[in-house]
Coordinates of C-alpha atoms in Angstrom, one line a residue:
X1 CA 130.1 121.4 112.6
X2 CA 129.2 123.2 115.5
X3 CA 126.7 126.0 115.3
X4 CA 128.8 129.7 116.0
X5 CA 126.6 130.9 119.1
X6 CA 126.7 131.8 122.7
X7 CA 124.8 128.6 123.7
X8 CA 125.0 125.2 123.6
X9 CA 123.3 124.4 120.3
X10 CA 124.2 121.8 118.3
X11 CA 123.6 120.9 114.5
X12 CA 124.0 117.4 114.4
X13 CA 125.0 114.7 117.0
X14 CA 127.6 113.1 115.6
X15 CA 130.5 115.5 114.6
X16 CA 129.2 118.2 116.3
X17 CA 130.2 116.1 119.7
X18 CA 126.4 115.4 120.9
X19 CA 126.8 112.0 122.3
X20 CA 123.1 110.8 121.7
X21 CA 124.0 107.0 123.1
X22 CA 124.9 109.3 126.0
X23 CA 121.2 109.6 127.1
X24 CA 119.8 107.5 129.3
X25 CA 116.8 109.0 130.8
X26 CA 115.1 109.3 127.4
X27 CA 111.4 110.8 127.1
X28 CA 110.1 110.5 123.6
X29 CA 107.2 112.9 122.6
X30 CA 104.7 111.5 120.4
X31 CA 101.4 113.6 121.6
X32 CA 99.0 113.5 119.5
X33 CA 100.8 111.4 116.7
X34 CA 101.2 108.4 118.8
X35 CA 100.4 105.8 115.5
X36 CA 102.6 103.3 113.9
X37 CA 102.3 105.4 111.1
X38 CA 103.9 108.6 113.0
X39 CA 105.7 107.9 116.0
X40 CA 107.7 105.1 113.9
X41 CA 111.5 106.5 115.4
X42 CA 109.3 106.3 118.7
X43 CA 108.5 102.9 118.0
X44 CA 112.3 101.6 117.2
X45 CA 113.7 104.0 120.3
X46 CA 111.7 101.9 122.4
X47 CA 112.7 98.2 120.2
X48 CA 116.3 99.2 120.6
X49 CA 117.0 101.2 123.4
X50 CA 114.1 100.7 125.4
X51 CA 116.7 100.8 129.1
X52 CA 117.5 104.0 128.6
X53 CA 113.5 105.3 128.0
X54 CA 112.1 106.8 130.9
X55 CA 108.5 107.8 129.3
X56 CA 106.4 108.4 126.7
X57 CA 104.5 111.6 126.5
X58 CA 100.9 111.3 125.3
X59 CA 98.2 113.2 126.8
X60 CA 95.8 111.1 125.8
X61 CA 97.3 107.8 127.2
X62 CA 98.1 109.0 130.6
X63 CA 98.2 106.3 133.1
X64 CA 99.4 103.8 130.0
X65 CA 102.3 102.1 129.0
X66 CA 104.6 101.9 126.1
X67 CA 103.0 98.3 125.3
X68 CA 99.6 99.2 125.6
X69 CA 100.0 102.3 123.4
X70 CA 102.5 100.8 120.7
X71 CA 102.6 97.2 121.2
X72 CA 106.2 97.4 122.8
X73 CA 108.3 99.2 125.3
X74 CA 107.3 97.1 128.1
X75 CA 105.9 99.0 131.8
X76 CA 107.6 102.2 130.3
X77 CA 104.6 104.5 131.6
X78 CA 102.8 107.2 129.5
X79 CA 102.7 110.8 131.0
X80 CA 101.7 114.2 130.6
X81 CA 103.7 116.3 131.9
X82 CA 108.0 116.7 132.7
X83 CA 107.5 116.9 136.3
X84 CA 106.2 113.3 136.2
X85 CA 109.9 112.0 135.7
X86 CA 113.7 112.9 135.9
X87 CA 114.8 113.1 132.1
X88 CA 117.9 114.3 130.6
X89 CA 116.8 114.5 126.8
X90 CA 113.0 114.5 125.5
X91 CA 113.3 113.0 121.9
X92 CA 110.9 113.6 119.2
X93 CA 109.1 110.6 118.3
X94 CA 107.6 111.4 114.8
X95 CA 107.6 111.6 111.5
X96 CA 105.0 113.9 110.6
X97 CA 104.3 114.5 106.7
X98 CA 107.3 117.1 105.8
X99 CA 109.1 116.9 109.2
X100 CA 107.0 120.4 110.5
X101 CA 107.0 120.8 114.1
X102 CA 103.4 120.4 115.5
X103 CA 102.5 123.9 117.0
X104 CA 101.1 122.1 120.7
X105 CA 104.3 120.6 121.1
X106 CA 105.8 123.9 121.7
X107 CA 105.1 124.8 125.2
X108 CA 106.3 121.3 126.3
X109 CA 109.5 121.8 124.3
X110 CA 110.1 125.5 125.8
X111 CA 109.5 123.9 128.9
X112 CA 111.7 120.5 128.6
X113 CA 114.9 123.7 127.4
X114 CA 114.1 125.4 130.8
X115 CA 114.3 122.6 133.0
X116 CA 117.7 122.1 131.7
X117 CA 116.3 118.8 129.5
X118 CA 118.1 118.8 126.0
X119 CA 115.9 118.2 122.8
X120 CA 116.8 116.0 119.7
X121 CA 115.0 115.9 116.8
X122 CA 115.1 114.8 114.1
X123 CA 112.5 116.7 111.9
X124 CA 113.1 118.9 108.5
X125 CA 111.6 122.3 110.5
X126 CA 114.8 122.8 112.8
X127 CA 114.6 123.6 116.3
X128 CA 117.6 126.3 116.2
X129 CA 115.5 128.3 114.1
X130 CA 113.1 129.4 116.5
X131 CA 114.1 132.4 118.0
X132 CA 112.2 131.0 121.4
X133 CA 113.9 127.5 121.4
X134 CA 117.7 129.1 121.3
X135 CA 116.6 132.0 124.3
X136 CA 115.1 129.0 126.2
X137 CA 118.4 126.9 125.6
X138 CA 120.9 129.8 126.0
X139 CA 118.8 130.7 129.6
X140 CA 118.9 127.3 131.2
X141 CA 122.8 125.6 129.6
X142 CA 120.3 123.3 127.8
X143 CA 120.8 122.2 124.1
X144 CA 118.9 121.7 121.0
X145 CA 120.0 119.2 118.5
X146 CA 118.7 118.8 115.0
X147 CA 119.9 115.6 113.6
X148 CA 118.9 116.4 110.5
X149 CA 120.8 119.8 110.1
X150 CA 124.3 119.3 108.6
X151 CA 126.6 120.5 106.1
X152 CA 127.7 117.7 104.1
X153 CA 129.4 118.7 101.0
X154 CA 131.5 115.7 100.0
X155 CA 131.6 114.6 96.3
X156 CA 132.0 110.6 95.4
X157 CA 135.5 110.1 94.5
X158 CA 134.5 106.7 93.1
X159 CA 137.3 104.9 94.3
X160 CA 137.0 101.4 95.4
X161 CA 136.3 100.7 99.5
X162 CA 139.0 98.2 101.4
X163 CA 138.5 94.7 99.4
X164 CA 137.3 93.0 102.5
X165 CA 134.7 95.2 103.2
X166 CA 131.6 93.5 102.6
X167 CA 128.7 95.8 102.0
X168 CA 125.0 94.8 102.1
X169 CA 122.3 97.3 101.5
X170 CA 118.4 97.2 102.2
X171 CA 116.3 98.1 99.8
X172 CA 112.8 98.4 99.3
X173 CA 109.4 98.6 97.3
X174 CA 108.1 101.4 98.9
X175 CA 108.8 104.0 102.1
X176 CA 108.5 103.1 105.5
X177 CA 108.9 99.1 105.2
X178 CA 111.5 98.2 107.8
X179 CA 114.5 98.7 105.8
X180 CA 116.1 100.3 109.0
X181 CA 115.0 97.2 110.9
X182 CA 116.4 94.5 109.2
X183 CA 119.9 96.1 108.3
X184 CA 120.3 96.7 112.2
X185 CA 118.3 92.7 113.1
X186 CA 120.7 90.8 110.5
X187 CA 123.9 93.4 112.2
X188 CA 122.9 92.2 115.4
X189 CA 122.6 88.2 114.5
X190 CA 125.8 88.4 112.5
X191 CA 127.4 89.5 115.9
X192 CA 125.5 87.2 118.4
X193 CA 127.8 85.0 116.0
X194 CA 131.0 86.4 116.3
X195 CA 131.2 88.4 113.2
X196 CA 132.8 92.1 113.3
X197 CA 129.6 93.4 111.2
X198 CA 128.4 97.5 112.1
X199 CA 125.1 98.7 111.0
X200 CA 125.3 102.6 109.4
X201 CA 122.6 104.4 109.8
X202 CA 121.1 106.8 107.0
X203 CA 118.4 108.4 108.7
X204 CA 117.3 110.4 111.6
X205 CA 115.6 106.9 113.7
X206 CA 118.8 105.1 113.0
X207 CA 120.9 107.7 114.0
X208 CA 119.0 108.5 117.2
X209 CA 119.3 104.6 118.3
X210 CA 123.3 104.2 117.0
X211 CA 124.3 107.5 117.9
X212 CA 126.2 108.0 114.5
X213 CA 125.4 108.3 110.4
X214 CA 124.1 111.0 108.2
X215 CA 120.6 111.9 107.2
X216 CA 121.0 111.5 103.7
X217 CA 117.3 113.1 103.0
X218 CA 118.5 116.2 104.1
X219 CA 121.5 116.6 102.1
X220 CA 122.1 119.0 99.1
X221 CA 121.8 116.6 96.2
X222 CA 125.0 116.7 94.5
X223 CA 126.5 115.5 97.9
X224 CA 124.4 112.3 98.8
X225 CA 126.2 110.1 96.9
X226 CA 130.2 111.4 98.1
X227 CA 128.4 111.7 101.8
X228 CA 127.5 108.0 101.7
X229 CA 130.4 107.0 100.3
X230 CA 132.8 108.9 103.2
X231 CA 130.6 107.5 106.1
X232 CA 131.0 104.2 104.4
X233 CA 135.2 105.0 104.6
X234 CA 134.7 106.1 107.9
X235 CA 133.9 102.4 109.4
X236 CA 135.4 100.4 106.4
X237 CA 137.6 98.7 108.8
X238 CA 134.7 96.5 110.1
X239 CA 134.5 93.3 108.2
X240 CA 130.6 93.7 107.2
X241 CA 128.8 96.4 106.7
X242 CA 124.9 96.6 107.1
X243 CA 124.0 99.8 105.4
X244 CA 120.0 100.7 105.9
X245 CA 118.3 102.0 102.9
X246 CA 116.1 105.4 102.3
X247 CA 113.0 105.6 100.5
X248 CA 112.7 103.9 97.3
X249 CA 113.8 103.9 93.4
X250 CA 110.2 104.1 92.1
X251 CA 108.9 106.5 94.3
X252 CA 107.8 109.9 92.7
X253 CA 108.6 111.9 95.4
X254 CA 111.6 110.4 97.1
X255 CA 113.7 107.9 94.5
X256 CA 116.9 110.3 94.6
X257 CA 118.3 109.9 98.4
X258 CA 117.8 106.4 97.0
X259 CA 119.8 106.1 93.5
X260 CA 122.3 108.2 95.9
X261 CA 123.0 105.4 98.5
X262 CA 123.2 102.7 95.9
X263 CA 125.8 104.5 94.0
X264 CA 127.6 106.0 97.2
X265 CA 127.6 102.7 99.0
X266 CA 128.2 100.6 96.1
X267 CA 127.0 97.6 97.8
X268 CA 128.0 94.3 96.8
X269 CA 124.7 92.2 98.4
X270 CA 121.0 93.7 98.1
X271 CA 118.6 92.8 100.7
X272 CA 114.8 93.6 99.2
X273 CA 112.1 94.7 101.6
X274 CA 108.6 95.0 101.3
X275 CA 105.1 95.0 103.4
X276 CA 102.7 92.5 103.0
X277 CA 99.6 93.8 101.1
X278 CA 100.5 97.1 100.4
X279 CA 99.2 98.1 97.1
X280 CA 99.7 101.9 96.7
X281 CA 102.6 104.0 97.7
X282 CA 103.1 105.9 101.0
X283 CA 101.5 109.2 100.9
X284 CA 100.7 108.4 97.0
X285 CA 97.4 106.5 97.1
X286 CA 97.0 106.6 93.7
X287 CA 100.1 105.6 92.3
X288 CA 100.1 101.8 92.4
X289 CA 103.3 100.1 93.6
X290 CA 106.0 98.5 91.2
X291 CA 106.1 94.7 90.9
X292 CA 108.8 92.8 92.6
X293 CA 110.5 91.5 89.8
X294 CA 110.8 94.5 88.2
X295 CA 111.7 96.4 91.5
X296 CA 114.4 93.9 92.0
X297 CA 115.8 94.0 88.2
X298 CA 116.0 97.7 88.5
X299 CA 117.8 97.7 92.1
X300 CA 120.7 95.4 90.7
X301 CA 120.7 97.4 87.0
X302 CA 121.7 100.6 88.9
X303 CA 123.3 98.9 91.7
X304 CA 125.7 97.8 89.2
X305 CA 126.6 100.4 87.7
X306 CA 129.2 101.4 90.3
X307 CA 129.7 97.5 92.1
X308 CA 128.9 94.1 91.0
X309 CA 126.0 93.6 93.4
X310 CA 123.5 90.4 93.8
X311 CA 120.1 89.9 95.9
X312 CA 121.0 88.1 98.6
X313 CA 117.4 87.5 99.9
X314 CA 114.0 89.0 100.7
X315 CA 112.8 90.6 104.2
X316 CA 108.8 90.9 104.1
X317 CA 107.2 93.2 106.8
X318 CA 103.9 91.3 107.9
X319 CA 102.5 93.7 110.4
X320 CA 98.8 93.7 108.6
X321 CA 98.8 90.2 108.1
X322 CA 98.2 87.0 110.4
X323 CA 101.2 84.6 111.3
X324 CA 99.9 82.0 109.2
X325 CA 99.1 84.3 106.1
X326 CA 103.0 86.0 106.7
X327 CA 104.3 82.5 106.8
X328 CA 102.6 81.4 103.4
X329 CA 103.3 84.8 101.7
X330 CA 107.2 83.8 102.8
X331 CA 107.2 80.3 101.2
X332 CA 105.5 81.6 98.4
X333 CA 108.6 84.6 97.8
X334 CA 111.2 81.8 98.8
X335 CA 109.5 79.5 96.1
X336 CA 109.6 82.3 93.7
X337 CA 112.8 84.3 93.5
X338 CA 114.6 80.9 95.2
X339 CA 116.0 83.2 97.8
X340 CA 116.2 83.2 101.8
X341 CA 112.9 85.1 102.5
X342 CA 112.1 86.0 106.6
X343 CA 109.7 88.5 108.6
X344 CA 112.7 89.5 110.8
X345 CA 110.2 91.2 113.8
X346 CA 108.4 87.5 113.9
X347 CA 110.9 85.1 113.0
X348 CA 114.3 87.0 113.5
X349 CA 117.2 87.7 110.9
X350 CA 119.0 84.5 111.0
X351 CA 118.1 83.1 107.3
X352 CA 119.4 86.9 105.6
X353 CA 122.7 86.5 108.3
X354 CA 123.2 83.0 107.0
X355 CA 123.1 84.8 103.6
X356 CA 125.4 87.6 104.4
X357 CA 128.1 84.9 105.3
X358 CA 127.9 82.5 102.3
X359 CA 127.9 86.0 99.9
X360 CA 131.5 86.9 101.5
X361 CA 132.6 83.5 101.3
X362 CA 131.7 83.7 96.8
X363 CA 133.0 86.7 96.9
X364 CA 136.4 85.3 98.4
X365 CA 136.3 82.3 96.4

C-alpha cells in the first residue's frame, strides 16, 4: 500500500511497513486541544505506551507534566518547542471535530519533517496532501504517515472464522465511551492469566498504541464489513479475540462503521459500554441517548444476524462521577441486567475477563 513517490511517504503503518511500535522517542502534539475531550489518542498513548513518550507539546503548559495536564503520563514534561528534546516521531494527539488539521500546528509540523522527525496522524485531512508536508519530507528522508489513509476494498465472504476463535466485541451507547479501553484492559487481564487473547484495533488511537488494525471510519462503505472480517482472519489463530468497537448503532451521524463491525466480526460475546450520566449524544446535544435495554436488545438483534452472540457483561465509564456514586451506579447495572458490571480505569477488567472465560467454556460445552 505504499504511496508511488520519490520520498518516504507512507499511507498507513501497518501494510505499508511503518513500524509505529518502532518509536520510542514519541512526542504527541496536542497544542491548543489539550482536553479529555480532544487529545483522547493523547490520553491512551500516554495510558499505554507512556515509556516510549518523550513529551507533550503544549504551549500553554510549558514547564508541566503529562499528569498535571491530563491526569496521567507521570514526569513526562510539557514543552514548546522540538529543540527541547531528541524525538524520532511527533504524534498527533487529537481528535478534533471532522479530523481537520488545525492551521497553528503547521509550522511545528514542517519543522518536526525537517529535522528529520517523522509524523503520524491519524486525522481524516491527510498529511500527504499538502504539497509543503511531502517537499519538507522528501528534503530531509523524513516520513509522513496517515493512519487513516488506506485502500481497503475487501467484501465479507461470510464464511465462518476458525471454531476456536472466540470473538468478543465492545459496544456502546454512545461515541467516545472507552470502548477502546476495555477491549485492550480485559486483553491484557486475560494474559496476565495465561490466555493467548490479542486485542484488534479499529481505530486510529488503537492502532497508534498496537501498531496494527484498520480504521474502519475511513473505509469506503461497501468494504467495512469484508475489511473487518479479513483483519479478524488475519489473527484468527489466537485463542481470544478482543475486538474494540466504533461509534454506535443509534447514533445519527456514525451507526454504519458500527452495524459494519458487528456483521464483519460476527462476535460471539458483546461487551456494552457506557459513561455515567451522559444524557445526550456526542456532538448531538439534542438528540437524547437510547436506553440501555433497548441499546442492548438492538446490539444482540443485529449481532445475530450473522453469529449467535450474548452480552457477556457491562463496562460503565465513571470519569464525571465520584467513586462512591460509580460504585452504586455498578451494583445498581449488576442488579439489573444480572451481568458482571466494572469501571475497568478504577477497578480493573477482571470481572468482564472472568466473563470472557466462562463464555468459551458454554460455548465448548
Amino acid at each position: 500500500m505504499s504511496v508511488s513517490t520519490t520520498f518516504p511517504v507512507q499511507e498507513t503503518h501497518d501494510e505499508s511497513g511503518a513500524n509505529l511500535t518502532g518509536y520510542n522517542r514519541i512526542v504527541l502534539l496536542t497544542d491548543g486541544y489539550s482536553t479529555p475531550f480532544h487529545a483522547k489518542t493523547a490520553i491512551s498513548v500516554l495510558r499505554y505506551r507512556s515509556d516510549d513518550v518523550v513529551a507533550v507539546f503544549e504551549t500553554s503548559g510549558v514547564g508541566e507534566t503529562a499528569e498535571a495536564l491530563f491526569g496521567i503520563g507521570g514526569s513526562i514534561p510539557v514543552v514548546a518547542s522540538l529543540e527541547e528534546v531528541d524525538a524520532d516521531a511527533v504524534f498527533l494527539g487529537t481528535a478534533v471535530s471532522g479530523g481537520r488539521l488545525p492551521e497553528q500546528w503547521k509550522p511545528l509540523i514542517l519543522k518536526a519533517l525537517l529535522r528529520g522527525v517523522d509524523v503520524v496522524s491519524g486525522n481524516h485531512q491527510f498529511l500527504i496532501d499538502d504539497p509543503d508536508f511531502r517537499n519538507a519530507a522528501e528534503s530531509s528522508g523524513a516520513r509522513l504517515i496517515d493512519i487513516r489513509r488506506n485502500r481497503q476494498n475487501a467484501t465479507s465472504t461470510g464464511m465462518p472464522f476458525r471454531e476456536d476463535c472466540l470473538r468478543v466485541h465492545t459496544v456502546g451507547q454512545d461515541c467516545s465511551l472507552g470502548k477502546m479501553v476495555v477491549s485492550f484492559e480485559v486483553q491484557r487481564e486475560l494474559q496476565r492469566r495465561g490466555e493467548d487473547a490479542h486485542f484488534i484495533a479499529t481505530g486510529q488511537t488503537g492502532i497508534m498504541i498496537s501498531g496494527e488494525g484498520i480504521p474502519v471510519d475511513c473505509i469506503v462503505s461497501d468494504f467495512v464489513n469484508g475489511s473487518v472480517e479479513a483483519l479478524v482472519r488475519r489473527n484468527e489463530g489466537h485463542d481470544i479475540l478482543l475486538i474494540e468497537g466504533q461509534g454506535s448503532i443509534a447514533h445519527p451521524s456514525f451507526s454504519a462503521v458500527t452495524m459494519g463491525l458487528l456483521h464483519g466480526c460476527a462476535p460471539q460475546g458483546l461487551i456494552y459500554c457506557y459513561e455515567v450520566g451522559r444524557t445526550s449524544v456526542k456532538g448531538l446535544d439534542h438528540v437524547p441517548l437510547v436506553s440501555h435495554q433497548k441499546m442492548i436488545e438492538t446490539y444482540l438483534a443485529n449481532a445475530s444476524l450473522r453469529c449467535p452472540s450474548t452480552l457477556i457483561g457491562i463496562a460503565l465509564n465513571g470519569r464525571n462521577v465520584s467513586r462512591e456514586e460509580g460504585e452504586a451506579e455498578r451494583r445498581r447495572m449488576e442488579s439489573e441486567f444480572g451481568l458482571p458490571t466494572c469501571d475497568v480505569y478504577r477497578d480493573g477488567a477482571a470481572p468482564l475477563a472472568d466473563a470472557v472465560i466462562k463464555l468459551r467454556g458454554e460455548l465448548r460445552s
